[in-house]
Coordinates of C-alpha atoms in Angstrom, one line a residue:
M1 CA 0.1 0.0 0.0
R2 CA 2.8 2.4 0.8
F3 CA 4.4 1.7 -2.6
L4 CA 1.2 2.4 -4.3
R5 CA 0.7 5.7 -2.5
Q6 CA 4.3 6.8 -3.5
F7 CA 3.8 5.7 -7.1
R8 CA 0.5 7.7 -7.3
G9 CA 2.2 10.7 -5.9
V10 CA 5.0 10.5 -8.5
L11 CA 2.4 10.0 -11.3
R12 CA 0.6 13.1 -10.2
L13 CA 3.8 15.2 -10.1
R14 CA 4.7 13.9 -13.5
C15 CA 1.3 14.7 -14.9
L16 CA 1.4 18.2 -13.5
D17 CA 4.9 18.8 -14.8
I18 CA 3.7 17.8 -18.3
L19 CA 0.9 20.1 -18.1
V20 CA 2.7 23.2 -16.8
N21 CA 5.9 22.7 -18.6
R22 CA 4.7 21.3 -21.9
P23 CA 6.7 21.9 -25.1
P24 CA 5.1 23.6 -28.1
I25 CA 2.8 21.3 -30.0
K26 CA 3.0 21.3 -33.8
N27 CA 0.5 18.5 -34.3
N28 CA -2.6 18.5 -32.1
K29 CA -2.9 14.9 -32.6
Q30 CA 0.6 14.3 -30.9
F31 CA -1.2 14.3 -27.5
S32 CA -4.8 13.8 -28.3
W33 CA -5.8 13.7 -24.5
L34 CA -4.2 17.2 -24.1
S35 CA -6.1 18.6 -27.0
T36 CA -6.8 21.8 -25.3
M37 CA -3.3 23.1 -26.0
Q38 CA -4.2 23.5 -29.7
S39 CA -5.8 26.9 -29.1
P40 CA -3.9 29.8 -30.6
K41 CA -5.1 32.0 -27.8
L42 CA -3.6 32.1 -24.3
L43 CA -5.6 29.8 -22.0
R44 CA -7.0 31.4 -18.8
N45 CA -6.0 30.7 -15.4
A46 CA -7.6 27.6 -14.0
Q47 CA -9.3 26.9 -10.6
T48 CA -9.8 23.3 -9.6
Q49 CA -11.3 22.0 -6.4
H50 CA -7.7 22.4 -5.0
G51 CA -7.4 26.1 -5.8
D52 CA -5.5 27.8 -8.7
A53 CA -2.1 26.7 -10.1
S54 CA -0.2 28.8 -7.7
S55 CA -1.7 27.2 -4.6
V56 CA -2.4 23.7 -5.7
D57 CA -1.3 20.9 -3.5
V58 CA 0.6 18.7 -5.9
E59 CA 0.6 15.8 -3.4
N60 CA -3.2 15.4 -3.8
I61 CA -4.2 16.9 -7.1
F62 CA -5.8 14.4 -9.4
L63 CA -6.2 15.5 -13.1
H64 CA -8.3 13.4 -15.4
R65 CA -8.6 13.7 -19.1
H66 CA -12.3 14.2 -18.8
M67 CA -11.6 17.2 -16.7
L68 CA -9.9 19.0 -19.6
S69 CA -11.7 21.2 -22.0
T70 CA -11.0 23.7 -24.9
N71 CA -11.9 27.3 -24.6
P72 CA -11.9 28.5 -28.2
T73 CA -12.4 32.1 -29.2
S74 CA -14.5 33.0 -31.9
G75 CA -12.8 33.0 -35.2
G76 CA -10.1 30.8 -34.0
N77 CA -8.7 28.3 -36.5
L78 CA -8.9 24.9 -35.0
P79 CA -8.0 22.1 -37.3
D80 CA -9.5 18.6 -36.6
R81 CA -11.6 20.2 -33.9
E82 CA -14.2 17.6 -34.0
D83 CA -11.7 14.9 -33.2
S84 CA -10.6 16.6 -29.8
P85 CA -12.2 15.5 -26.6
K86 CA -14.1 18.0 -24.5
C87 CA -12.5 18.8 -21.1
V88 CA -12.3 21.6 -18.5
W89 CA -9.5 24.2 -18.3
F90 CA -5.8 24.9 -17.9
P91 CA -3.3 27.0 -16.0
D92 CA -1.6 30.0 -17.7
D93 CA 1.1 29.5 -20.2
Q94 CA 4.3 31.5 -19.8
D95 CA 4.0 32.7 -23.3
G96 CA 0.8 34.3 -22.7
G97 CA 0.4 38.1 -22.9
P98 CA -0.1 40.1 -19.6
A99 CA -3.7 41.1 -20.4
E100 CA -4.9 37.5 -20.7
S101 CA -3.0 36.3 -17.8
K102 CA -4.5 38.9 -15.5
D103 CA -8.0 37.7 -16.1
P104 CA -9.7 36.1 -13.2
P105 CA -10.7 32.4 -13.4
T106 CA -13.9 32.1 -15.4
S107 CA -16.5 29.6 -15.0
I108 CA -17.6 27.4 -17.9
S109 CA -21.0 29.0 -18.1
E110 CA -19.5 32.4 -18.3
E111 CA -16.9 31.5 -20.8
K112 CA -19.6 29.9 -23.0
S113 CA -21.6 33.1 -22.8
E114 CA -18.6 35.2 -23.7
T115 CA -17.5 33.0 -26.6
Q116 CA -20.9 31.9 -27.9
S117 CA -19.3 28.5 -28.4
K118 CA -21.5 25.7 -29.7
E119 CA -19.6 23.2 -27.7
V120 CA -21.3 21.6 -24.8
L121 CA -19.9 20.1 -21.6
P122 CA -20.1 16.2 -21.2
E123 CA -23.3 15.2 -19.7
K124 CA -25.4 12.1 -18.9
R125 CA -26.1 10.0 -22.0
K126 CA -29.5 10.4 -23.4
A127 CA -31.4 8.8 -26.0
S128 CA -30.1 9.4 -29.4
S129 CA -33.5 10.5 -30.9
T130 CA -37.0 11.4 -29.9
D131 CA -38.1 7.9 -31.2
D132 CA -35.7 6.3 -28.7
E133 CA -37.2 8.5 -25.9
G134 CA -40.7 7.4 -26.8
Y135 CA -39.7 3.8 -26.7
V136 CA -38.2 4.1 -23.3
K137 CA -41.3 5.8 -22.0
K138 CA -43.5 3.2 -23.6
V139 CA -41.6 0.3 -22.0
K140 CA -42.0 2.1 -18.6
L141 CA -45.7 2.5 -19.0
D142 CA -46.1 -1.0 -20.2
A143 CA -44.4 -2.1 -17.0
N144 CA -46.7 -0.1 -14.9
G145 CA -49.6 -1.6 -16.6
L146 CA -48.4 -5.0 -16.0
K147 CA -48.0 -4.2 -12.3
T148 CA -51.6 -2.8 -12.3
K149 CA -52.9 -6.1 -13.8
R150 CA -50.8 -8.3 -11.5
P151 CA -53.5 -9.0 -8.8
G152 CA -55.9 -10.2 -11.4
F153 CA -56.4 -12.3 -14.5
S154 CA -57.1 -11.6 -18.2
D155 CA -60.6 -11.9 -19.6
E156 CA -59.5 -15.0 -21.4
R157 CA -58.8 -16.7 -18.0
Y158 CA -62.3 -15.8 -16.7
D159 CA -63.9 -17.1 -19.8
E160 CA -62.2 -20.5 -19.5
T161 CA -65.5 -22.0 -18.1
S162 CA -68.7 -21.1 -16.2
Y163 CA -70.7 -22.1 -13.2
Y164 CA -73.9 -24.0 -12.6
F165 CA -75.8 -24.8 -9.5
E166 CA -76.7 -28.3 -8.4
N167 CA -77.7 -29.7 -5.1
G168 CA -77.1 -26.4 -3.4
L169 CA -73.5 -26.4 -4.6
R170 CA -71.6 -24.0 -7.0
K171 CA -70.0 -26.3 -9.5
V172 CA -67.5 -25.5 -12.5
Y173 CA -67.8 -27.2 -15.9
P174 CA -64.6 -29.1 -16.5
Y175 CA -62.2 -27.2 -18.8
F176 CA -58.8 -27.5 -20.4
F177 CA -56.0 -25.7 -18.7
T178 CA -52.2 -25.3 -19.3
F179 CA -49.9 -25.4 -16.2
T180 CA -46.7 -23.7 -17.0
T181 CA -43.4 -23.5 -15.0
F182 CA -39.8 -22.9 -15.4
A183 CA -37.4 -25.7 -14.4
K184 CA -36.2 -25.4 -10.8
G185 CA -32.6 -25.9 -9.9
R186 CA -33.2 -29.1 -8.2
W187 CA -34.9 -30.6 -11.3
V188 CA -31.9 -30.2 -13.4
D189 CA -30.6 -33.4 -15.0
E190 CA -33.5 -35.3 -13.6
K191 CA -35.9 -37.2 -15.9
I192 CA -39.1 -35.3 -16.6
L193 CA -41.3 -38.1 -15.7
D194 CA -39.7 -38.5 -12.2
V195 CA -40.0 -34.8 -11.6
F196 CA -43.7 -34.7 -12.3
V197 CA -44.5 -37.8 -10.5
R198 CA -42.6 -36.6 -7.3
E199 CA -43.3 -32.8 -7.4
F200 CA -46.9 -32.5 -8.6
R201 CA -48.7 -35.7 -7.8
A202 CA -52.0 -34.4 -9.3
A203 CA -52.2 -37.6 -11.4
P204 CA -50.8 -41.1 -11.4
P205 CA -47.5 -41.7 -13.2
E206 CA -49.3 -43.6 -16.0
E207 CA -51.2 -40.3 -16.8
Y208 CA -48.1 -38.2 -17.0
E209 CA -46.5 -40.8 -19.3
R210 CA -49.6 -40.8 -21.5
S211 CA -49.3 -37.0 -21.7
L212 CA -45.8 -37.1 -22.7
E213 CA -46.5 -39.7 -25.5
A214 CA -49.5 -37.6 -26.7
G215 CA -47.4 -34.3 -26.6
K216 CA -49.5 -32.6 -24.0
L217 CA -46.7 -32.4 -21.6
T218 CA -44.0 -30.4 -23.5
V219 CA -40.6 -28.7 -22.9
N220 CA -40.1 -25.5 -24.6
S221 CA -43.3 -26.1 -26.7
E222 CA -41.7 -29.4 -28.0
K223 CA -42.6 -32.9 -27.5
V224 CA -40.0 -34.9 -25.5
P225 CA -39.5 -38.5 -24.6
K226 CA -40.2 -39.7 -21.0
D227 CA -36.5 -40.0 -20.3
Y228 CA -35.7 -36.4 -21.2
R229 CA -33.5 -34.8 -18.7
I230 CA -34.4 -31.4 -17.6
K231 CA -32.0 -28.5 -18.3
H232 CA -31.7 -24.9 -16.9
N233 CA -34.4 -22.5 -18.1
D234 CA -36.5 -25.2 -19.5
L235 CA -40.2 -24.1 -19.9
L236 CA -42.4 -27.0 -18.8
A237 CA -46.0 -27.0 -19.9
N238 CA -48.8 -29.6 -19.2
V239 CA -52.2 -29.4 -20.7
V240 CA -54.8 -30.9 -18.3
H241 CA -58.6 -31.4 -18.3
R242 CA -59.3 -29.7 -15.0
H243 CA -62.2 -30.7 -12.6
E244 CA -62.8 -28.2 -9.7
V245 CA -64.1 -29.0 -6.3
P246 CA -67.6 -27.7 -5.7
V247 CA -68.2 -25.1 -3.0
T248 CA -71.4 -23.8 -1.4
S249 CA -73.8 -21.8 -3.5
Q250 CA -74.4 -19.2 -0.9
P251 CA -73.8 -15.7 -2.5
I252 CA -70.8 -13.6 -1.7
K253 CA -72.5 -10.5 -0.2
I254 CA -71.0 -7.1 -0.6
V255 CA -70.8 -5.4 2.9
Y256 CA -69.3 -2.2 1.6
M257 CA -67.8 -0.9 -1.6
D258 CA -66.3 2.3 -2.9
K259 CA -63.7 3.3 -5.4
D260 CA -60.8 2.2 -3.1
I261 CA -62.1 -0.9 -1.3
V262 CA -64.4 -3.8 -1.4
V263 CA -65.6 -5.6 1.8
V264 CA -67.4 -8.9 1.4
N265 CA -69.0 -11.5 3.7
K266 CA -67.2 -14.7 2.4
P267 CA -69.2 -17.9 2.8
A268 CA -67.4 -20.9 4.3
S269 CA -66.0 -23.5 1.7
I270 CA -64.8 -20.9 -0.8
P271 CA -61.1 -20.2 -1.0
V272 CA -59.9 -16.6 -1.2
H273 CA -57.7 -17.1 -4.3
P274 CA -56.7 -19.9 -6.7
C275 CA -54.9 -22.7 -4.9
G276 CA -54.7 -26.4 -5.3
R277 CA -57.7 -27.7 -7.0
Y278 CA -59.6 -24.5 -6.7
R279 CA -59.4 -21.7 -9.5
H280 CA -62.8 -20.5 -10.7
N281 CA -64.5 -21.6 -7.4
T282 CA -62.6 -18.8 -5.5
V283 CA -63.7 -15.5 -4.1
V284 CA -61.5 -13.4 -6.5
F285 CA -62.8 -15.3 -9.6
I286 CA -66.5 -15.3 -8.5
L287 CA -66.3 -11.4 -7.8
A288 CA -64.7 -10.9 -11.2
K289 CA -67.1 -13.0 -13.2
E290 CA -70.4 -12.2 -11.4
H291 CA -69.8 -8.8 -9.9
N292 CA -67.3 -7.5 -12.6
L293 CA -64.8 -6.7 -9.8
K294 CA -61.5 -7.5 -11.4
N295 CA -57.9 -6.8 -10.5
L296 CA -58.7 -6.8 -6.7
R297 CA -55.7 -6.7 -4.4
T298 CA -55.7 -9.1 -1.5
I299 CA -55.1 -7.4 1.9
H300 CA -55.6 -10.4 4.2
R301 CA -56.9 -13.9 3.9
L302 CA -59.3 -16.3 5.6
D303 CA -59.1 -20.1 5.7
R304 CA -61.2 -21.9 3.1
L305 CA -63.6 -23.2 5.7
T306 CA -63.7 -19.8 7.6
S307 CA -66.6 -17.4 6.8
G308 CA -66.9 -13.7 7.4
L309 CA -65.3 -10.3 6.7
L310 CA -62.8 -10.1 3.7
L311 CA -61.1 -6.9 2.6
F312 CA -59.9 -6.2 -1.0
G313 CA -58.2 -3.2 -2.3
R314 CA -59.4 -1.6 -5.6
T315 CA -56.3 0.7 -5.7
A316 CA -52.7 -0.2 -4.8
E317 CA -52.5 2.8 -2.4
K318 CA -55.6 1.7 -0.4
A319 CA -54.4 -1.9 -0.3
R320 CA -51.0 -0.9 1.0
E321 CA -52.6 1.5 3.6
L322 CA -54.8 -1.2 5.0
E323 CA -52.1 -3.9 4.9
L324 CA -49.8 -1.7 6.7
Q325 CA -52.4 -1.3 9.5
I326 CA -52.9 -5.0 9.8
R327 CA -49.2 -5.7 9.7
T328 CA -48.5 -3.2 12.4
R329 CA -51.4 -4.5 14.5
Q330 CA -53.5 -1.3 14.4
V331 CA -56.6 -3.3 13.4
Q332 CA -58.8 -4.8 16.0
K333 CA -60.3 -8.2 14.9
E334 CA -63.2 -10.0 16.4
Y335 CA -64.1 -13.7 15.5
V336 CA -66.9 -15.9 16.8
C337 CA -66.5 -19.7 17.0
R338 CA -68.2 -22.7 18.6
V339 CA -66.0 -25.0 20.6
E340 CA -66.4 -28.4 22.2
G341 CA -67.3 -28.3 26.0
R342 CA -68.1 -25.6 28.5
F343 CA -65.3 -22.9 28.0
P344 CA -64.1 -21.4 31.2
D345 CA -65.7 -18.1 32.6
G346 CA -64.0 -14.8 32.3
I347 CA -61.3 -13.7 29.7
V348 CA -58.8 -16.4 28.8
E349 CA -55.5 -15.3 27.2
C350 CA -53.2 -17.6 25.4
N351 CA -49.6 -16.5 24.6
E352 CA -48.3 -19.8 23.2
K353 CA -45.8 -19.5 20.3
I354 CA -47.0 -21.1 17.1
D355 CA -44.7 -22.8 14.6
V356 CA -45.5 -24.0 11.2
V357 CA -44.9 -27.8 11.1
S358 CA -45.3 -27.9 7.2
Y359 CA -45.8 -25.0 4.8
K360 CA -46.6 -27.5 2.0
I361 CA -49.7 -28.9 3.7
G362 CA -50.4 -25.8 5.9
V363 CA -50.3 -27.3 9.5
C364 CA -49.2 -25.5 12.6
K365 CA -48.8 -26.4 16.2
V366 CA -47.6 -24.8 19.5
S367 CA -43.9 -24.8 19.8
P368 CA -41.3 -23.0 21.8
K369 CA -39.4 -22.3 18.6
G370 CA -42.5 -20.7 17.0
K371 CA -43.5 -17.1 16.6
D372 CA -44.9 -15.0 19.3
C373 CA -48.8 -15.1 19.4
K374 CA -51.6 -13.7 21.6
T375 CA -55.3 -14.5 21.5
T376 CA -57.9 -13.6 24.1
F377 CA -61.1 -15.6 24.5
K378 CA -64.4 -15.1 26.2
R379 CA -67.4 -17.4 26.4
I380 CA -70.5 -15.4 25.4
G381 CA -73.0 -18.3 25.1
E382 CA -73.8 -22.1 24.9
V383 CA -75.4 -24.4 22.5
G384 CA -76.1 -27.7 24.0
S385 CA -72.7 -29.0 25.3
D386 CA -70.8 -26.5 23.0
S387 CA -69.8 -23.0 23.8
I388 CA -69.9 -19.9 21.7
V389 CA -66.7 -18.1 22.2
L390 CA -65.6 -14.5 21.2
C391 CA -62.0 -14.5 19.9
K392 CA -59.7 -11.5 19.6
P393 CA -56.4 -12.4 18.0
L394 CA -53.8 -9.7 18.8
T395 CA -51.3 -11.2 16.3
G396 CA -51.9 -12.7 12.8
R397 CA -50.3 -16.1 12.7
M398 CA -51.4 -18.8 10.5
H399 CA -54.3 -20.8 12.0
Q400 CA -53.8 -18.9 15.2
I401 CA -57.3 -19.2 16.7
R402 CA -57.7 -22.8 15.8
V403 CA -54.3 -23.8 17.3
H404 CA -54.7 -21.9 20.5
L405 CA -58.1 -23.4 21.0
Q406 CA -56.6 -26.9 20.3
Y407 CA -53.9 -26.1 22.8
L408 CA -56.4 -25.0 25.5
G409 CA -58.3 -28.2 25.0
Y410 CA -61.4 -26.6 23.5
P411 CA -61.1 -27.1 19.8
I412 CA -63.6 -25.9 17.2
S413 CA -66.4 -28.4 17.3
N414 CA -66.2 -29.3 13.6
D415 CA -62.6 -28.4 12.8
P416 CA -61.5 -31.2 10.4
L417 CA -57.9 -30.7 11.1
Y418 CA -57.1 -29.5 14.7
N419 CA -60.0 -31.6 16.3
H420 CA -58.6 -34.8 15.1
E421 CA -57.0 -37.9 16.6
V422 CA -54.0 -37.4 14.3
F423 CA -52.6 -35.1 16.9
G424 CA -52.8 -38.0 19.5
P425 CA -55.3 -39.2 22.0
L426 CA -55.6 -35.7 23.5
K427 CA -55.9 -34.1 20.1
G428 CA -53.0 -31.7 20.9
R429 CA -54.3 -30.4 24.2
G430 CA -51.4 -28.8 26.1
G431 CA -49.2 -29.5 23.1
D432 CA -49.4 -33.2 23.5
I433 CA -49.3 -34.9 20.1
G434 CA -49.0 -38.4 21.4
G435 CA -45.1 -38.5 21.6
I436 CA -44.5 -38.7 17.9
S437 CA -42.1 -36.5 16.0
E438 CA -43.0 -33.7 13.7
E439 CA -41.9 -35.8 10.8
Q440 CA -44.2 -38.6 11.9
L441 CA -47.1 -36.2 12.4
I442 CA -46.7 -34.8 8.8
S443 CA -46.6 -38.4 7.5
N444 CA -49.7 -39.3 9.4
L445 CA -51.5 -36.2 8.2
I446 CA -50.8 -36.9 4.5
S447 CA -51.9 -40.6 4.9
I448 CA -55.2 -39.6 6.4
H449 CA -55.6 -37.0 3.8
N450 CA -56.0 -40.0 1.3
A451 CA -59.4 -40.6 2.9
E452 CA -60.3 -37.1 4.4
T453 CA -59.4 -34.2 2.0
W454 CA -59.2 -31.4 4.4
L455 CA -55.6 -30.4 3.9
G456 CA -56.1 -29.0 0.3
L457 CA -53.3 -30.9 -1.3
E458 CA -53.2 -31.4 -5.0
E459 CA -53.6 -35.2 -4.6
D460 CA -55.8 -37.8 -6.1
Q461 CA -59.1 -38.5 -4.1
I462 CA -60.1 -42.0 -3.0
V463 CA -62.5 -42.9 -5.8
S464 CA -65.0 -45.6 -6.5
G465 CA -64.8 -47.8 -9.7
E466 CA -68.1 -46.7 -11.0
I467 CA -68.0 -45.2 -14.5
K468 CA -70.4 -42.7 -15.9
D469 CA -70.8 -40.8 -19.1
A470 CA -68.2 -38.0 -19.4
A471 CA -70.9 -35.4 -20.2
A472 CA -72.3 -35.9 -16.9
S473 CA -71.5 -34.0 -13.7
T474 CA -67.8 -34.6 -13.1
S475 CA -67.0 -32.5 -10.0
V476 CA -64.2 -33.7 -7.7
V477 CA -65.1 -33.6 -4.1
E478 CA -64.7 -35.6 -1.0
N479 CA -64.9 -39.5 -0.6
P480 CA -67.1 -40.9 -3.4
I481 CA -70.2 -42.9 -2.5
N482 CA -72.8 -45.0 -4.3
R483 CA -75.7 -42.8 -5.2
E484 CA -78.0 -45.6 -5.0
T485 CA -77.3 -46.4 -1.4
E486 CA -76.6 -43.0 0.1
K487 CA -77.7 -39.5 -0.7
P488 CA -76.0 -36.3 0.2
V489 CA -77.6 -34.2 2.9
I490 CA -77.7 -30.5 1.9
S491 CA -79.5 -28.0 4.0
Q492 CA -82.0 -25.6 2.7
N493 CA -80.1 -22.5 3.3
L494 CA -77.4 -23.5 0.7
E495 CA -80.0 -23.0 -2.2
P496 CA -78.8 -20.3 -4.5
S497 CA -80.4 -16.9 -4.4
N498 CA -80.9 -14.1 -7.0
E499 CA -78.8 -11.7 -5.1
I500 CA -75.6 -12.0 -7.1
A501 CA -77.5 -11.4 -10.4
T502 CA -79.5 -8.5 -9.0
Q503 CA -76.4 -6.8 -7.6
T504 CA -74.6 -6.6 -10.9
C505 CA -76.5 -8.4 -13.7
Y506 CA -73.1 -9.4 -15.1
E507 CA -73.0 -13.1 -15.3
E508 CA -75.3 -15.5 -13.6
P509 CA -74.5 -19.2 -13.2
D510 CA -76.8 -21.8 -14.8
R511 CA -79.6 -23.0 -12.7
S512 CA -78.9 -26.5 -13.6
F513 CA -76.3 -28.8 -15.5
D514 CA -76.1 -27.9 -19.3
S515 CA -74.5 -30.9 -21.1
K516 CA -73.8 -28.6 -24.1
K517 CA -71.3 -26.7 -21.9
A518 CA -69.6 -29.8 -20.7
T519 CA -66.3 -31.0 -22.1
S520 CA -64.5 -34.3 -22.0
D521 CA -61.0 -35.7 -22.4
P522 CA -60.7 -39.4 -23.4
Q523 CA -57.4 -39.5 -21.5
C524 CA -58.6 -37.8 -18.3
S525 CA -59.1 -40.2 -15.6
E526 CA -61.6 -38.0 -13.7
C527 CA -64.0 -37.8 -16.6
K528 CA -64.5 -41.5 -15.9
L529 CA -65.2 -41.3 -12.2
N530 CA -68.3 -40.5 -10.1
Y531 CA -67.8 -38.4 -6.9
R532 CA -70.3 -37.8 -4.3
D533 CA -71.4 -34.3 -3.6
P534 CA -70.1 -32.9 -0.1
G535 CA -72.6 -32.6 2.6
T536 CA -73.1 -29.7 5.0
K537 CA -70.4 -30.9 7.4
D538 CA -67.9 -30.8 4.6
L539 CA -68.5 -27.2 3.6
I540 CA -68.5 -25.4 6.9
M541 CA -66.4 -24.8 10.0
Y542 CA -67.6 -22.9 13.1
L543 CA -65.3 -20.0 12.9
H544 CA -66.6 -16.6 11.6
A545 CA -64.7 -13.2 11.1
W546 CA -67.3 -10.9 12.6
K547 CA -65.8 -7.4 13.0
Y548 CA -62.7 -5.5 11.9
K549 CA -61.9 -2.1 13.1
G550 CA -59.0 0.0 11.9
I551 CA -57.9 3.8 11.7
G552 CA -61.0 5.6 10.5
W553 CA -63.0 2.6 9.4
E554 CA -65.0 -0.3 10.9
Y555 CA -66.9 -3.1 9.2
E556 CA -69.2 -5.9 10.5
T557 CA -71.0 -8.8 9.1
E558 CA -74.2 -10.6 10.0
L559 CA -73.6 -13.8 12.0
P560 CA -74.0 -17.3 10.5
D561 CA -76.8 -19.6 11.6
W562 CA -74.8 -21.7 13.9
A563 CA -73.8 -18.6 16.0
C564 CA -77.5 -17.5 16.3
N565 CA -79.0 -20.7 17.8
S566 CA -78.3 -19.5 21.3
N567 CA -79.8 -16.7 23.4
I568 CA -76.9 -14.2 22.9
D569 CA -77.4 -10.5 23.0
Y570 CA -74.6 -9.7 20.5
D571 CA -75.2 -6.0 20.9
Q572 CA -73.8 -6.3 24.5
V573 CA -70.8 -8.4 23.5

């Protein structure tokens, strides 16, 4: 380092010596980087950031070629002038006349004004033409446009299929859909068939093999053999005949709406956004197709089986504002639930940390290594041997209310996950999961899912061998049954109403199955299977988001039937 500093000092002195004591230049190209010496006039005194030439600190001066510039006078004869670089200024030359040498240092702007020179200083590079500028601006606007559309989908996606009502359920006509994804790093050099069987699991290996042979499963839009090994940046595409899971036909009611926000009362069983086997049967798709509310921005989420208040932003600014309030815990949230047993009197506070056991299947449990959580509970009524409990989550962890109630020993009565023996004989009370490891718990959960689809995995359902015409209803739901021996039980309050159509008159679902709108695929295994419709217990969980109150706003929904079957004065709660 010391040697470098000494070398740099010597180099600076040498540069200064060349500039001050330079010999006469006959050819201006001899020292192209010192082109300012070509002026026939005497150059003016310079003032750098270190002072003028008489007071400069030669140990610290740094002169760069881009700091040098010509100061031509009008009428000067400057051969090859356009070849010389543009720089700043120079100290006096001893050959200069006294009148010129007495001039004070002159700024570039003053000098330009005096000489009326057409030369300009170096500046930030700009587009070479107005056309280029227009192109740059256009790209920027297009990017903003894409950002605006990011929360939603194109009309082509909305028009993929349509809805129909049957047995109190909202169903989707099966449709063709192309899944696309770029190759992940862990897939590189692996056989494509092995990757799809392991990573996606939405179909048996034989079906993926048939898709490869038929050219429905492609790489970079080209047909490949089943032993093809995936490469970096490969684009994988798989065309499937998609069957969605039916949901309740209860309408999504608009609680409040203005130009910035939409607040709805989400029925149980409908996911907020596309996930797993749900796409069109989601809140965002239904609002877009039947209320013409597109490009909504999700501010928060509710579990699929949870009903109640759901907020969407219609503008990015409002969405960020409300999301920030929720994230900084400035929003007071109140839920109502129905739990097993008689809940204790008074206010019960649970501060147990919650950890995600598996993000892939979405399961949590109380754990010391989890994140801080706090929920307060208060019993406000009773229904038979169950209790109606008011819940106030002060944090917003995944499944927080459900996990804390499980830990306290009062799980939600019909919670298909956290009120299950898979968590041990005590069903997770006090954090006891029967002495098994988390890995074993995950394995048990996935195994049970093969018979009880409450985890939302993209897995095959347990199906019967009954075959029916592909044109008939082909919705994929819970465990199939023989329709001749058992009928699904659907409550009357699940029948569709005209509320959606009268609100918007945009797109009303069919009131019954229309075979003309049905599509089929001879290679689709689900087209050949018959699934039973879900019953009431499959569509609902006794947990409802009742009230949300933030800074300058407050929203509330009507309560579901299961919360109104007791003598509770909710106005006094």
